[in-house]
Amino acid sequence: MTLQRLIRSSFLVCLPLPAQVDFTTQVHPILVARCTSCHSGEKAQAGLALNTRAEILRGGSSGTAVLPGNSKGSLILRRVTGEKEPRMPIGRDALPAAEIALLRQWIDEGAKGPAGTAAARWVAPLLPLNPKPRREAANIVDAFLDAPGRPVADNVFARRVYLDLWGLLPTPEQLAAFEKDQDPARREKLVDALLADSGNYTAHWISFWNDVLRNEEGVVYYGERQSITAWLRRALTENVPYDRFVGELINPPEKTGPAGFVLGVTWRGEVPASERPPLQAAQSSAQTFLGINLKCNSCHDSFISSWKLKDAYGLASFFSPEPLNLVRCDVDTGEVSKPKFLFPELGEPAAKGTPESRRAEAARFFTMTENGRLRRTLVNRYWKLLFGRGIVEPVDDMSAEPWNAELLDALAWDFAARGHNVKQLLKTMLLSKAYQLPSVKEPPAAGAKFSFRGPQRRRLTAEQYADALASITGEWRMKIPSQAGKAVHAREWEFKSTTLTRAMGRPVRDTVVTERLTLPTTLQSLELLNGQLLSEWLREGARRLAENPAPPPENLFDSGVVRRNAVKVNVKLDGARTFWLLVENVDSYDASRVIPQWNHAVLVRGEERVPLKNFTGAVNPERLRVPAALKVALPEGFERFEASVEVAAESKESDIGPAIRFFVFDREPDRKRLVKIDARTPVERPQGPFTSAALITRLYRHAFQRDPSEAERRAASAILGAKLTTDAVEDLLWMLLQSPEFQYIR
C-alpha cells in the first residue's frame, strides 16, 4: 500500500461515518476502483457483476452477494474482509478498513440506491439449491414439471426403458411377460429389474461414457494413450457413487485407477501448447464434469465467454508434474501459472505440493459439496439422453439459462442427497409422468422459447441399431481371441467402429464427445441402403431365420495369431479320408507379401511317417499365399497330422508386419467361422423353424413391440410366400429395418 493511500485511509478511519451512505458517490467508486476489472459485463467472474445496484443485488454463481440490512451475512463483506476465502480482490491489496466500513454501513442501511439500467440476465448458481416444490408429488420431477396428458401404452413404455437402460429391444417373450402383468406397479417393477441387471446396464451405458471420457478400444496412438475400459466397466457394474467416480478419474488410484483420462493423447510431432496433456486434462475435466468449454481460452482469453487464459492454465497446473508457463497463442509469456480452480470462491489450493497432492486437490474441488455445478451437469446430461433435450442447452454450456431452473436444482439436490446414486437418478426420471408422455415429433424452432410437451423422438444410437439387428436375427458379431480358443458373441460396443456404426453416429474418440450427431446424412443413407456390412449381416441373419442352420464344423487345430513365432501341430485324424489346411490373414500390414509355411508336415500311420507334400500334388505346403485353403485326400488308416507352422523368414520384416492364423479341419469348413464358437449370445436367439405367419408376428413384435396390422400382415405374407427362403426373409428384414418406427425411440 502506498504511503499516500495509507495516510488517506487512516484519515478516513478517524472521521465519523456519514449519517447515510450514498451509493453513487461513496460505494460505487470503491467498486469501480477495486472490483469491476473482474466483475463487470457479460464476462464477469463467477457471474457476479458489480457495476449497478441491480447487478449487486442479483448476485452471482455463489449466490446472493448482498443481503440488505445484514452485512454480517453478506458474501461480499465476508470476501473483502477475508472471513471467507479467498479474500477479495485476489492478488491485490486488501480494502482499507474505512472502505470496508462504508460498505458495511451501506448494507446495514438497506443497500439503498438507484437500481441502474442493466438488463436482467441469468447467472448460473454454483452452490447447491433445494427449491420448494411447486406441487405435491411422489416423484420429484412431477413436483416441478407439469406433464398434462395420458401416459403411453405399456408396449411403448417397455421399448423406451429397455433401450434407455439396456440399449436393447425387449424380445417378444419379455414384452409378453410385461404386458401380462396386471400389477399397478408393473412399470416400477420393470425399471427395477432392468437396473438390477448390471451386465446389460453396463453394456449400454459404457458407450456414452466412452464418448465422454474419450476412451477407445483397439485404436493405437503414438505416446501415452491408456485405455480405462476395465475400470469404467467395473465402476458402472458396481454403480460407484458419482462423486467417487469423478474423484477417481481426476485423481486415479495407483495400479487400478483410470489414469488414461488425465493422460489424454500424446500426439505425434509438434503440437500447439493448448494440446499438451495438462491442458487436455483441464479441457476434458471442465467440459465433462462442469459443462465448461476451455478450448478457446487454452490459447488466449475467450472471445465468447468470461473464461481467461489464466483460468485454463490454473486448472491445468493441477495436472502438470512441473510448473507451467502461460503460453498465449503459442508465445511463451514467461509467467508461471499456479494451481487455481475455476471457481475461486470454493477456496484456494495448497501453495505447494507434489503432483499427486495437486491432483487430490483438484478432485476435492470438483467433488466438494459446495460445487453444485458438478451435480447439475450430470443431471442435465442424463435428462437430455432420456428426453432428447437438456434442461440447459447446449449441454456443454452450463452457464446458459435453463428452461426450468427449479427442476434442475431439485434433481441435482436429490441426486446428491441420495448418495450420488446414478441408477436412482435414472429411476426417478424414468418413472416420472414427463417421461411417460407421448413423444414429440419435432424439436422447437430455433430461437423459440422452449415449452415441455413430452420427450422428443430420438434416433437409435449406432450401438443400439447394431444390437437390435443382432437380437432380431440371432446373428451376433464375435470377439475372436488372439490365442487358440473359443470366439464369444458380443455386443457392438466391444468392437472397433465400422463403416456402418460411423455412419450411424459413433464418433472418433480423440476428444470429449458429449453429443452425437443424430441428423440423417447422405453417408448414412448410402450405408443403410447399399452398405456391404449391413447387406452381409442381413443376409446371414435371414439365412439363420429361414433355414435354421446347424452349427459350423469345429476346427481340429487353431494356431492363434502367428507373427514371428512358430506353433507345433499335432492333430488326431482318426482315419479321416479328407482334411483341410487353411491360412487366413488377421491383421498383416501387407498380406500379399506374407508366405505361410506348414513345415515338417507329416501324416502318421503306426510307425510310418509320410510327408504331406506326397498328397498335395504341385502345391508346396511350405510356400503358400494368404489366404490359402488346401484340401487333402488321404488313403485309409492315418492317425495323426504333425507339423510346425510359421511365417517364412523373408516375410517377417517390419514393413510386412505378418499376423496370420492356421487351421486344420476334418470337414469342409465355413470360411466365416473358423474359430471355435461359444454358443451363448447376449440375447437368446430366435428358436426356429418358423412358419411364415409365426415369423411375421415375431419380427413385428421384436422390431416394433406390436402386432402387425392386417394390411402389414398381407404385405409381409406376399413377400415371404408359403415357404421361407433366405431371399424372401432378407427382403422383409430390409423393409422393417428401414422404417422410421424401427430407427426411432418414440
XYZ file of C-alpha atoms in Angstrom:
746
model
C 0.000 0.000 0.000
C 1.428 3.442 -0.918
C 2.148 5.999 1.820
C -0.400 8.388 0.310
C -3.089 5.714 0.391
C -2.184 4.736 3.951
C -2.489 8.346 5.135
C -5.802 8.787 3.294
C -7.214 5.567 4.790
C -6.092 6.476 8.299
C -7.734 9.861 7.922
C -10.992 8.257 6.798
C -10.956 5.894 9.781
C -10.682 8.837 12.128
C -13.668 10.592 10.602
C -17.167 9.752 11.805
C -19.221 7.753 9.312
C -21.827 9.797 7.402
C -25.412 9.706 8.568
C -26.360 7.654 5.486
C -24.035 6.214 2.909
C -24.700 7.275 -0.675
C -24.287 4.510 -3.235
C -23.463 6.743 -6.199
C -20.817 8.933 -4.583
C -19.337 6.621 -1.953
C -19.951 2.906 -2.666
C -19.810 2.823 -6.458
C -16.337 4.473 -6.661
C -14.917 1.795 -4.355
C -16.336 -0.983 -6.510
C -15.089 0.591 -9.747
C -11.590 1.084 -8.363
C -11.285 -2.291 -6.657
C -13.693 -4.803 -8.166
C -15.133 -4.162 -11.616
C -11.965 -5.037 -13.525
C -13.044 -8.647 -12.903
C -16.710 -8.240 -12.038
C -18.384 -6.411 -14.888
C -20.078 -7.023 -18.209
C -21.038 -10.297 -19.845
C -17.737 -11.910 -18.821
C -17.970 -11.102 -15.126
C -16.029 -13.585 -12.982
C -18.267 -16.095 -11.196
C -21.218 -14.414 -12.913
C -21.064 -11.528 -10.423
C -21.275 -8.039 -11.936
C -20.891 -5.003 -9.656
C -21.495 -2.024 -11.933
C -25.004 -1.245 -10.730
C -27.022 -1.768 -7.577
C -29.327 -4.110 -9.524
C -26.392 -6.289 -10.527
C -25.048 -6.328 -6.962
C -28.376 -7.450 -5.546
C -28.737 -10.141 -8.240
C -25.536 -11.855 -7.129
C -23.548 -14.473 -9.000
C -22.827 -18.185 -9.220
C -22.018 -18.379 -5.485
C -25.386 -16.930 -4.590
C -26.560 -13.581 -3.280
C -23.691 -11.115 -2.743
C -25.540 -8.591 -0.595
C -28.314 -9.148 1.947
C -29.844 -5.679 2.549
C -29.833 -4.933 6.269
C -27.459 -7.809 7.057
C -23.819 -7.013 6.384
C -22.664 -9.880 8.599
C -24.375 -12.421 6.342
C -23.462 -10.699 3.061
C -20.957 -12.640 1.000
C -19.307 -9.516 -0.420
C -18.324 -8.363 3.103
C -17.092 -11.803 4.072
C -14.896 -11.852 0.959
C -13.333 -8.394 1.295
C -12.604 -8.935 4.999
C -11.090 -12.357 4.358
C -13.603 -14.057 6.664
C -14.387 -16.356 3.726
C -11.574 -17.481 1.460
C -10.341 -16.426 -0.951
C -10.086 -12.826 0.171
C -11.074 -10.323 -2.498
C -9.693 -8.733 -4.560
C -7.435 -11.677 -5.368
C -3.765 -10.800 -5.861
C -4.169 -7.166 -4.810
C -4.063 -5.128 -1.599
C -6.915 -5.634 0.790
C -9.541 -2.918 1.053
C -8.703 -0.349 3.749
C -10.730 -0.514 6.918
C -12.513 2.740 6.050
C -13.785 1.407 2.730
C -14.952 -1.808 4.354
C -16.747 0.253 6.991
C -18.566 2.213 4.267
C -19.678 -0.977 2.545
C -20.833 -2.455 5.845
C -22.859 0.633 6.756
C -24.413 0.822 3.282
C -25.588 -2.784 3.510
C -26.890 -2.432 7.074
C -28.861 0.631 5.978
C -30.657 -1.478 3.416
C -28.250 -1.258 0.444
C -30.223 1.653 -0.967
C -29.512 3.455 -4.189
C -30.530 3.767 -7.840
C -31.465 0.486 -9.448
C -29.464 1.144 -12.611
C -30.421 0.291 -16.149
C -28.629 -3.040 -16.588
C -30.915 -5.626 -18.170
C -31.638 -8.670 -16.081
C -29.514 -11.618 -17.108
C -29.198 -15.175 -15.956
C -26.359 -16.084 -13.615
C -25.831 -19.800 -13.151
C -25.622 -20.653 -9.446
C -22.646 -22.555 -8.129
C -23.916 -23.628 -4.728
C -26.484 -26.448 -4.435
C -30.063 -25.233 -4.105
C -33.110 -27.043 -2.722
C -36.165 -25.244 -4.108
C -39.622 -25.582 -2.640
C -41.814 -27.945 -4.719
C -44.496 -26.321 -6.850
C -46.946 -29.108 -6.072
C -47.186 -32.302 -4.047
C -45.999 -35.353 -5.976
C -44.400 -38.707 -5.231
C -41.819 -38.118 -7.977
C -39.585 -35.064 -7.695
C -39.802 -34.392 -11.453
C -43.579 -34.204 -11.234
C -43.296 -31.792 -8.298
C -41.595 -29.215 -10.546
C -42.837 -30.033 -14.049
C -46.436 -30.119 -15.157
C -46.927 -33.065 -17.531
C -50.513 -32.976 -18.798
C -51.692 -35.842 -20.946
C -52.158 -39.588 -20.815
C -49.129 -41.857 -20.459
C -48.068 -44.025 -23.377
C -49.191 -47.646 -23.656
C -47.238 -50.404 -21.938
C -45.588 -51.631 -25.136
C -44.244 -48.138 -25.934
C -43.019 -47.684 -22.356
C -41.300 -51.080 -22.444
C -39.494 -50.218 -25.686
C -38.301 -46.923 -24.208
C -36.947 -48.249 -20.937
C -35.303 -51.327 -22.450
C -33.468 -49.127 -24.954
C -32.644 -46.449 -22.370
C -31.360 -48.844 -19.704
C -30.045 -51.836 -21.676
C -29.690 -50.471 -25.187
C -31.679 -53.499 -26.371
C -35.161 -54.069 -27.704
C -37.376 -56.229 -25.497
C -37.798 -59.666 -27.023
C -41.331 -60.841 -27.826
C -41.175 -63.081 -24.756
C -40.081 -60.219 -22.457
C -42.744 -57.927 -23.864
C -45.466 -60.542 -23.424
C -44.497 -61.108 -19.786
C -44.663 -57.370 -19.069
C -47.996 -56.892 -20.836
C -49.453 -59.864 -18.969
C -48.572 -58.331 -15.568
C -51.632 -56.631 -14.071
C -49.816 -55.139 -11.060
C -50.386 -51.330 -10.933
C -46.682 -51.019 -10.023
C -45.543 -53.063 -13.035
C -43.656 -50.162 -14.616
C -41.632 -49.562 -11.482
C -41.012 -53.306 -11.205
C -39.746 -53.369 -14.796
C -37.401 -50.426 -14.243
C -36.069 -52.039 -11.055
C -35.481 -55.339 -12.858
C -33.629 -53.666 -15.728
C -31.452 -51.627 -13.372
C -30.658 -54.756 -11.358
C -29.117 -56.437 -14.416
C -25.711 -54.778 -14.179
C -24.324 -56.648 -17.188
C -26.803 -55.296 -19.730
C -26.920 -51.904 -17.997
C -23.142 -51.566 -18.269
C -23.041 -52.810 -21.868
C -25.342 -49.936 -22.834
C -24.104 -47.024 -20.728
C -20.426 -47.691 -21.365
C -20.815 -46.300 -24.902
C -21.925 -42.915 -23.569
C -19.088 -42.801 -21.069
C -16.550 -43.937 -23.662
C -17.604 -40.928 -25.755
C -17.429 -38.506 -22.849
C -14.191 -39.847 -21.385
C -12.537 -40.215 -24.833
C -11.890 -43.884 -24.187
C -11.474 -46.238 -27.144
C -10.513 -49.880 -27.509
C -8.389 -51.243 -30.346
C -7.061 -47.881 -31.543
C -3.298 -47.362 -31.400
C -1.904 -43.882 -30.735
C 1.607 -42.592 -30.570
C 2.673 -41.975 -26.980
C 0.740 -42.272 -23.745
C -2.795 -43.248 -24.615
C -4.131 -45.636 -21.997
C -7.427 -47.497 -22.014
C -9.657 -47.113 -18.958
C -12.169 -49.756 -20.085
C -11.535 -52.212 -17.245
C -12.012 -49.506 -14.609
C -15.032 -47.985 -16.347
C -16.723 -51.346 -16.776
C -16.235 -52.122 -13.090
C -17.428 -48.662 -11.990
C -20.652 -48.958 -13.990
C -21.262 -52.541 -12.912
C -20.844 -51.605 -9.245
C -22.799 -48.351 -9.645
C -19.980 -46.431 -7.982
C -21.298 -43.168 -6.460
C -20.784 -40.346 -8.925
C -18.652 -38.157 -6.661
C -16.253 -41.071 -6.174
C -16.426 -41.866 -9.895
C -15.316 -38.321 -10.741
C -12.751 -38.255 -7.949
C -11.007 -41.359 -9.257
C -10.953 -40.011 -12.818
C -9.366 -36.741 -11.662
C -7.012 -38.384 -9.149
C -6.593 -42.018 -10.287
C -5.621 -44.591 -7.654
C -2.322 -46.312 -8.398
C -2.362 -49.520 -10.484
C -6.150 -49.913 -10.774
C -7.120 -46.292 -11.468
C -8.253 -44.760 -14.781
C -5.031 -42.867 -15.472
C -5.809 -42.650 -19.182
C -8.386 -39.901 -18.687
C -5.991 -37.269 -17.345
C -3.098 -38.517 -19.503
C -5.077 -37.822 -22.672
C -3.418 -38.362 -26.048
C 0.219 -37.570 -26.755
C 0.078 -36.571 -30.399
C 2.839 -37.307 -32.884
C 5.209 -34.437 -33.702
C 4.870 -30.826 -32.595
C 1.514 -29.740 -31.238
C 0.167 -26.377 -30.045
C 0.735 -25.586 -26.391
C -3.031 -25.797 -25.841
C -2.961 -29.523 -26.707
C -0.285 -30.588 -24.247
C -1.517 -33.285 -21.823
C -2.079 -30.966 -18.797
C -4.183 -28.619 -20.944
C -6.063 -31.605 -22.381
C -6.802 -32.747 -18.819
C -8.117 -29.298 -17.905
C -10.291 -29.087 -21.026
C -11.650 -32.627 -20.687
C -12.450 -32.408 -16.977
C -14.073 -28.973 -17.217
C -16.214 -29.934 -20.200
C -17.180 -33.377 -18.927
C -17.956 -32.612 -15.303
C -18.808 -28.895 -15.228
C -20.175 -28.128 -18.692
C -17.447 -25.543 -19.323
C -15.594 -25.177 -22.621
C -11.957 -24.187 -22.057
C -10.673 -24.868 -25.573
C -10.607 -21.220 -26.732
C -9.078 -19.865 -23.549
C -6.401 -22.559 -23.518
C -4.793 -20.443 -26.230
C -5.980 -16.912 -25.372
C -8.705 -15.156 -23.394
C -12.048 -16.367 -24.723
C -13.989 -14.105 -27.058
C -17.314 -15.780 -26.290
C -17.235 -16.378 -22.533
C -15.773 -14.936 -19.349
C -13.008 -17.550 -19.144
C -9.438 -16.322 -19.380
C -6.153 -17.911 -20.400
C -5.143 -17.893 -16.731
C -8.240 -19.939 -15.849
C -7.290 -22.758 -18.223
C -3.688 -22.781 -17.052
C -4.738 -22.557 -13.417
C -6.752 -25.760 -13.788
C -4.083 -27.408 -15.974
C -1.480 -26.765 -13.270
C -3.215 -29.306 -11.044
C -2.372 -31.981 -13.648
C 1.155 -30.913 -14.588
C 4.148 -32.643 -12.972
C 6.120 -29.384 -13.252
C 5.328 -25.641 -13.268
C 3.573 -24.412 -16.410
C 4.460 -21.213 -18.182
C 1.498 -19.337 -19.622
C 1.632 -19.607 -23.410
C -0.587 -17.204 -25.329
C -1.151 -18.157 -28.996
C 1.973 -20.357 -28.800
C 4.129 -17.500 -27.481
C 5.606 -18.107 -24.029
C 4.744 -15.152 -21.769
C 7.333 -16.142 -19.181
C 4.656 -16.024 -16.471
C 4.427 -19.135 -14.328
C 0.936 -20.421 -13.669
C -0.192 -21.591 -10.263
C -2.915 -24.146 -9.484
C -6.256 -22.360 -9.301
C -9.716 -23.854 -9.552
C -12.243 -22.349 -11.947
C -14.364 -21.086 -9.071
C -12.052 -19.350 -6.552
C -14.970 -18.876 -4.178
C -14.659 -22.585 -3.368
C -11.270 -21.875 -1.793
C -7.615 -21.776 -2.657
C -5.415 -24.862 -3.123
C -2.347 -25.524 -1.043
C 0.537 -23.292 -2.147
C 2.928 -26.161 -2.709
C 2.687 -29.876 -3.162
C 3.572 -32.960 -5.153
C 1.870 -33.827 -8.439
C -0.123 -36.428 -6.524
C -1.298 -33.926 -3.917
C -2.247 -31.424 -6.614
C -4.452 -33.997 -8.359
C -6.002 -34.814 -4.995
C -6.744 -31.102 -4.524
C -8.338 -30.936 -7.970
C -10.519 -33.953 -7.161
C -11.568 -32.262 -3.919
C -12.631 -29.075 -5.712
C -14.551 -30.950 -8.403
C -16.470 -33.108 -5.943
C -16.911 -30.875 -2.872
C -20.459 -30.462 -1.637
C -20.451 -26.719 -2.360
C -19.798 -27.371 -6.057
C -23.402 -27.763 -7.147
C -22.378 -27.425 -10.785
C -20.959 -30.957 -10.807
C -24.362 -32.450 -9.950
C -26.333 -30.121 -12.231
C -24.114 -31.015 -15.188
C -24.606 -34.760 -14.778
C -28.355 -34.373 -14.231
C -28.603 -32.256 -17.367
C -26.659 -34.766 -19.481
C -28.838 -37.663 -18.367
C -32.019 -35.648 -18.876
C -31.013 -34.972 -22.468
C -30.228 -38.633 -23.085
C -33.685 -39.673 -21.875
C -35.795 -36.737 -23.070
C -33.970 -35.613 -26.211
C -33.314 -32.073 -24.959
C -31.394 -30.832 -21.953
C -32.834 -28.635 -19.227
C -29.876 -26.450 -20.181
C -28.914 -26.165 -23.836
C -26.291 -26.586 -25.078
C -25.263 -29.197 -22.533
C -21.629 -28.053 -22.611
C -22.560 -24.523 -21.562
C -23.974 -24.882 -18.085
C -23.846 -21.094 -17.704
C -26.801 -20.866 -20.090
C -30.250 -20.309 -18.650
C -32.323 -23.466 -18.054
C -35.926 -23.663 -19.162
C -36.770 -24.918 -15.657
C -34.090 -23.926 -13.145
C -36.022 -25.267 -10.162
C -36.325 -28.710 -11.766
C -32.579 -28.803 -12.432
C -31.742 -27.658 -8.909
C -34.168 -30.107 -7.297
C -32.917 -33.103 -9.278
C -29.292 -32.193 -8.538
C -30.055 -31.751 -4.832
C -31.934 -35.053 -4.677
C -29.134 -36.802 -6.595
C -26.558 -35.657 -4.034
C -28.854 -36.379 -1.079
C -29.295 -39.971 -2.272
C -25.563 -40.600 -2.250
C -24.855 -39.699 -5.896
C -26.634 -42.883 -6.946
C -26.799 -42.745 -10.747
C -29.220 -45.656 -11.050
C -31.578 -43.951 -8.605
C -31.378 -40.775 -10.697
C -32.342 -42.760 -13.789
C -35.219 -44.411 -11.951
C -36.543 -41.030 -10.827
C -36.556 -39.718 -14.380
C -37.960 -42.889 -15.965
C -40.903 -43.156 -13.589
C -41.892 -39.504 -13.905
C -45.098 -38.567 -15.676
C -42.992 -36.432 -18.003
C -41.015 -39.414 -19.312
C -44.173 -41.439 -19.873
C -45.882 -38.825 -22.049
C -46.240 -39.452 -25.798
C -43.164 -38.353 -27.715
C -42.940 -35.066 -29.583
C -42.032 -35.493 -33.240
C -40.360 -32.163 -33.948
C -37.979 -30.111 -31.769
C -38.929 -26.452 -31.215
C -37.940 -23.967 -33.893
C -34.587 -22.267 -33.481
C -34.909 -19.250 -31.198
C -38.376 -20.209 -29.983
C -38.990 -20.323 -26.255
C -38.974 -23.930 -25.125
C -42.085 -25.389 -23.549
C -42.027 -29.001 -22.425
C -44.695 -31.115 -24.137
C -43.124 -34.557 -23.839
C -39.900 -36.419 -24.669
C -38.535 -35.720 -28.132
C -38.191 -38.648 -30.511
C -34.623 -39.924 -30.594
C -32.769 -41.959 -33.175
C -31.266 -45.254 -32.127
C -27.550 -44.922 -31.489
C -25.132 -46.866 -33.664
C -24.728 -49.478 -30.938
C -28.471 -49.759 -30.331
C -29.114 -50.210 -34.049
C -26.473 -52.928 -34.418
C -27.565 -54.761 -31.267
C -31.215 -54.575 -32.349
C -30.340 -56.132 -35.695
C -28.344 -58.858 -33.959
C -31.061 -59.684 -31.435
C -33.822 -59.809 -34.056
C -31.899 -62.140 -36.376
C -29.757 -64.008 -33.833
C -26.681 -63.088 -35.887
C -24.183 -61.569 -33.433
C -20.673 -60.363 -34.129
C -17.943 -62.397 -32.478
C -14.870 -61.437 -30.476
C -12.089 -63.737 -31.597
C -9.250 -64.379 -29.133
C -5.689 -63.937 -30.326
C -4.785 -67.312 -28.807
C -6.405 -70.617 -29.706
C -9.801 -70.747 -28.029
C -13.474 -70.003 -28.494
C -14.919 -66.869 -30.056
C -17.515 -65.101 -27.936
C -20.664 -63.402 -29.239
C -20.584 -59.809 -28.072
C -22.459 -56.554 -28.230
C -21.420 -53.780 -30.581
C -19.632 -51.561 -28.041
C -16.856 -54.130 -27.684
C -15.713 -53.792 -31.304
C -13.877 -51.170 -33.287
C -16.134 -48.812 -35.182
C -17.199 -49.856 -38.679
C -18.425 -48.012 -41.748
C -21.961 -48.743 -40.552
C -21.560 -47.533 -36.966
C -19.603 -44.458 -38.026
C -22.373 -43.567 -40.472
C -24.870 -44.041 -37.635
C -23.038 -41.528 -35.459
C -20.370 -43.388 -33.491
C -17.633 -40.762 -33.049
C -13.866 -40.807 -33.205
C -12.971 -40.540 -29.531
C -9.871 -38.369 -29.795
C -11.686 -35.600 -27.946
C -14.553 -35.402 -25.484
C -17.863 -36.104 -27.258
C -20.925 -35.267 -25.191
C -23.459 -35.203 -28.036
C -23.530 -37.416 -31.109
C -24.726 -36.210 -34.477
C -28.241 -37.580 -34.938
C -29.463 -35.921 -38.124
C -29.689 -38.169 -41.205
C -26.793 -37.783 -43.634
C -26.099 -38.833 -47.207
C -23.408 -41.216 -45.983
C -25.869 -42.800 -43.561
C -28.461 -43.269 -46.291
C -25.915 -44.908 -48.577
C -24.702 -47.198 -45.811
C -28.220 -48.273 -44.815
C -29.351 -48.843 -48.391
C -26.241 -50.220 -50.037
C -23.560 -50.804 -47.416
C -21.672 -54.079 -47.701
C -21.525 -54.733 -43.966
C -25.272 -54.315 -43.440
C -26.057 -56.321 -46.585
C -23.944 -59.256 -45.434
C -25.312 -59.036 -41.898
C -28.916 -59.127 -43.094
C -28.113 -61.961 -45.492
C -26.666 -64.129 -42.736
C -29.488 -63.199 -40.359
C -32.088 -64.076 -42.977
C -30.401 -67.418 -43.597
C -30.492 -68.184 -39.880
C -34.216 -67.367 -39.613
C -35.203 -69.151 -42.827
C -33.017 -72.244 -42.709
C -32.261 -72.710 -39.002
C -28.727 -73.877 -39.960
C -26.691 -76.396 -37.994
C -23.615 -75.148 -36.124
C -20.482 -74.885 -38.317
C -17.796 -77.614 -38.171
C -15.240 -77.144 -35.400
C -11.534 -76.988 -36.173
C -9.103 -79.684 -35.096
C -6.303 -77.158 -34.775
C -6.100 -73.398 -34.328
C -2.675 -71.781 -34.162
C -3.851 -68.498 -32.719
C -2.287 -65.394 -34.268
C 1.153 -66.142 -35.700
C 3.538 -63.260 -36.260
C 7.190 -64.223 -35.877
C 6.661 -67.300 -33.743
C 6.307 -70.993 -34.661
C 3.499 -73.248 -33.397
C 3.566 -77.059 -33.217
C 0.713 -79.025 -34.794
C -0.317 -82.466 -33.521
C -3.835 -83.396 -34.686
C -5.720 -86.671 -34.343
C -7.246 -87.719 -37.666
C -8.911 -90.950 -36.526
C -8.838 -92.412 -40.029
C -10.290 -89.353 -41.790
C -10.025 -89.652 -45.589
C -10.089 -85.883 -46.201
C -8.875 -82.894 -44.271
C -8.427 -79.170 -44.901
C -5.491 -76.873 -44.165
C -6.333 -73.167 -44.083
C -4.429 -69.940 -43.592
C -6.244 -66.651 -43.003
C -4.969 -63.111 -42.680
C -5.674 -61.461 -39.325
C -4.064 -58.043 -39.371
C -0.915 -58.057 -41.504
C 0.430 -54.761 -42.791
C 0.944 -56.285 -46.244
C -0.767 -59.682 -46.515
C 0.219 -60.039 -50.187
C 3.869 -60.482 -49.155
C 3.263 -62.958 -46.336
C 4.374 -66.545 -47.019
C 2.842 -69.054 -44.586
C 4.591 -72.391 -44.086
C 3.442 -75.838 -42.990
C 6.948 -77.050 -42.187
C 7.994 -80.644 -41.435
C 4.420 -81.681 -42.181
C 3.897 -85.439 -41.973
C 0.997 -87.892 -41.755
C 1.427 -90.682 -39.225
C 0.170 -94.262 -39.558
C 1.675 -96.588 -36.966
C 5.427 -96.251 -37.379
C 5.037 -94.818 -40.849
C 5.607 -91.048 -41.313
C 4.643 -89.831 -44.769
C 5.452 -86.228 -45.887
C 2.330 -84.136 -46.509
C 3.636 -82.979 -49.890
C 3.166 -86.543 -51.181
C -0.598 -85.801 -51.164
C -0.677 -82.154 -52.296
C 0.410 -82.562 -55.916
C 2.021 -79.440 -57.326
C 1.175 -77.345 -54.261
C 4.094 -76.848 -51.881
C 2.681 -76.511 -48.333
C 5.856 -74.673 -47.321
C 5.320 -71.853 -49.865
C 1.658 -70.835 -49.724
C -0.016 -67.439 -50.001
C -2.580 -65.687 -47.785
C -5.387 -66.641 -47.734
C -4.872 -70.326 -48.507
C -7.148 -73.375 -48.454
C -5.700 -76.776 -49.173
C -7.969 -79.837 -49.378
C -6.037 -83.081 -48.873
C -7.412 -86.540 -49.790
C -5.820 -89.447 -47.897
C -5.657 -93.214 -48.043
C -7.160 -95.091 -45.112
C -5.524 -95.507 -41.754
C -3.740 -92.281 -40.973
C -3.957 -91.448 -37.297
C -2.272 -88.083 -36.832
C -1.044 -84.999 -38.624
C 2.106 -83.278 -37.357
C 3.756 -80.054 -38.487
C 5.191 -76.736 -37.408
C 3.518 -73.584 -38.716
C 5.182 -70.212 -39.059
C 5.856 -67.325 -41.418
C 8.750 -67.586 -43.869
C 11.837 -65.671 -42.768
C 11.620 -63.150 -45.624
C 8.056 -62.270 -44.544
C 8.998 -61.226 -41.023
C 10.153 -57.729 -41.967
C 8.549 -54.854 -40.078
C 7.089 -53.298 -43.224
C 5.171 -56.540 -43.849
C 4.033 -56.988 -40.256
C 2.712 -60.554 -40.578
C -0.315 -61.561 -38.500
C -1.964 -64.742 -39.775
C -3.760 -67.827 -38.447
C -3.547 -71.537 -39.363
C -6.401 -74.070 -39.080
C -6.979 -77.798 -39.624
C -10.468 -79.281 -40.269
C -11.676 -82.805 -40.979
C -14.927 -81.472 -42.503
C -15.395 -78.751 -45.062
C -15.133 -75.522 -43.071
C -17.305 -72.434 -43.054
C -14.756 -69.791 -44.052
C -16.578 -67.163 -41.994
C -16.489 -69.262 -38.827
C -13.120 -70.933 -38.489
C -12.549 -70.340 -34.786
C -14.494 -72.469 -32.294
C -17.561 -70.611 -31.025
C -19.112 -70.299 -27.578
C -22.811 -70.894 -28.287
C -24.041 -68.318 -25.768
C -25.354 -64.995 -27.130
C -26.132 -61.650 -25.414
C -29.831 -62.208 -26.177
C -31.315 -65.655 -26.672
C -31.592 -66.471 -30.352
C -34.977 -66.898 -32.048
C -35.765 -70.583 -31.944
C -36.959 -71.860 -35.334
C -38.059 -73.390 -37.550
C -40.778 -70.816 -38.276
C -43.852 -70.740 -40.426
C -44.336 -67.571 -42.446
C -47.164 -66.417 -40.169
C -45.182 -67.070 -36.978
C -42.091 -65.279 -38.305
C -44.104 -62.220 -39.354
C -45.627 -61.911 -35.897
C -42.254 -62.370 -34.205
C -40.443 -59.821 -36.350
C -43.079 -57.149 -35.812
C -43.233 -57.720 -32.072
C -39.448 -57.686 -31.771
C -38.774 -54.725 -34.103
C -41.801 -52.565 -33.214
C -43.188 -54.091 -29.969
C -46.608 -54.554 -31.537
C -48.541 -56.954 -33.732
C -48.743 -56.246 -37.457
C -51.918 -54.704 -38.809
C -53.938 -56.760 -41.269
C -52.562 -54.744 -44.179
C -48.992 -55.213 -42.923
C -49.527 -58.930 -42.471
C -50.856 -59.295 -46.021
C -47.888 -57.369 -47.433
C -45.373 -59.396 -45.404
C -47.058 -62.678 -46.394
C -46.814 -61.705 -50.051
C -43.068 -61.131 -49.598
C -42.402 -64.408 -47.755
C -44.650 -66.727 -49.699
C -45.747 -70.137 -48.479
C -42.217 -71.450 -47.809
C -39.493 -69.430 -46.159
C -36.376 -68.697 -48.204
C -33.306 -66.670 -47.328
C -34.012 -64.202 -50.134
C -37.599 -63.578 -49.035
C -36.727 -63.175 -45.344
C -33.908 -60.803 -46.291
C -36.380 -58.648 -48.243
C -38.749 -58.476 -45.271
C -35.912 -57.571 -42.901
C -34.828 -54.769 -45.230
C -38.361 -53.388 -45.231
C -38.721 -53.445 -41.446
C -35.274 -52.093 -40.571
C -35.577 -49.102 -42.916
C -38.760 -47.989 -41.183
C -38.609 -44.820 -39.024
C -40.692 -46.730 -36.491
C -37.729 -49.058 -36.019
C -34.998 -46.428 -36.134
C -36.514 -44.092 -33.532
C -37.300 -44.286 -29.831
C -40.843 -42.992 -29.949
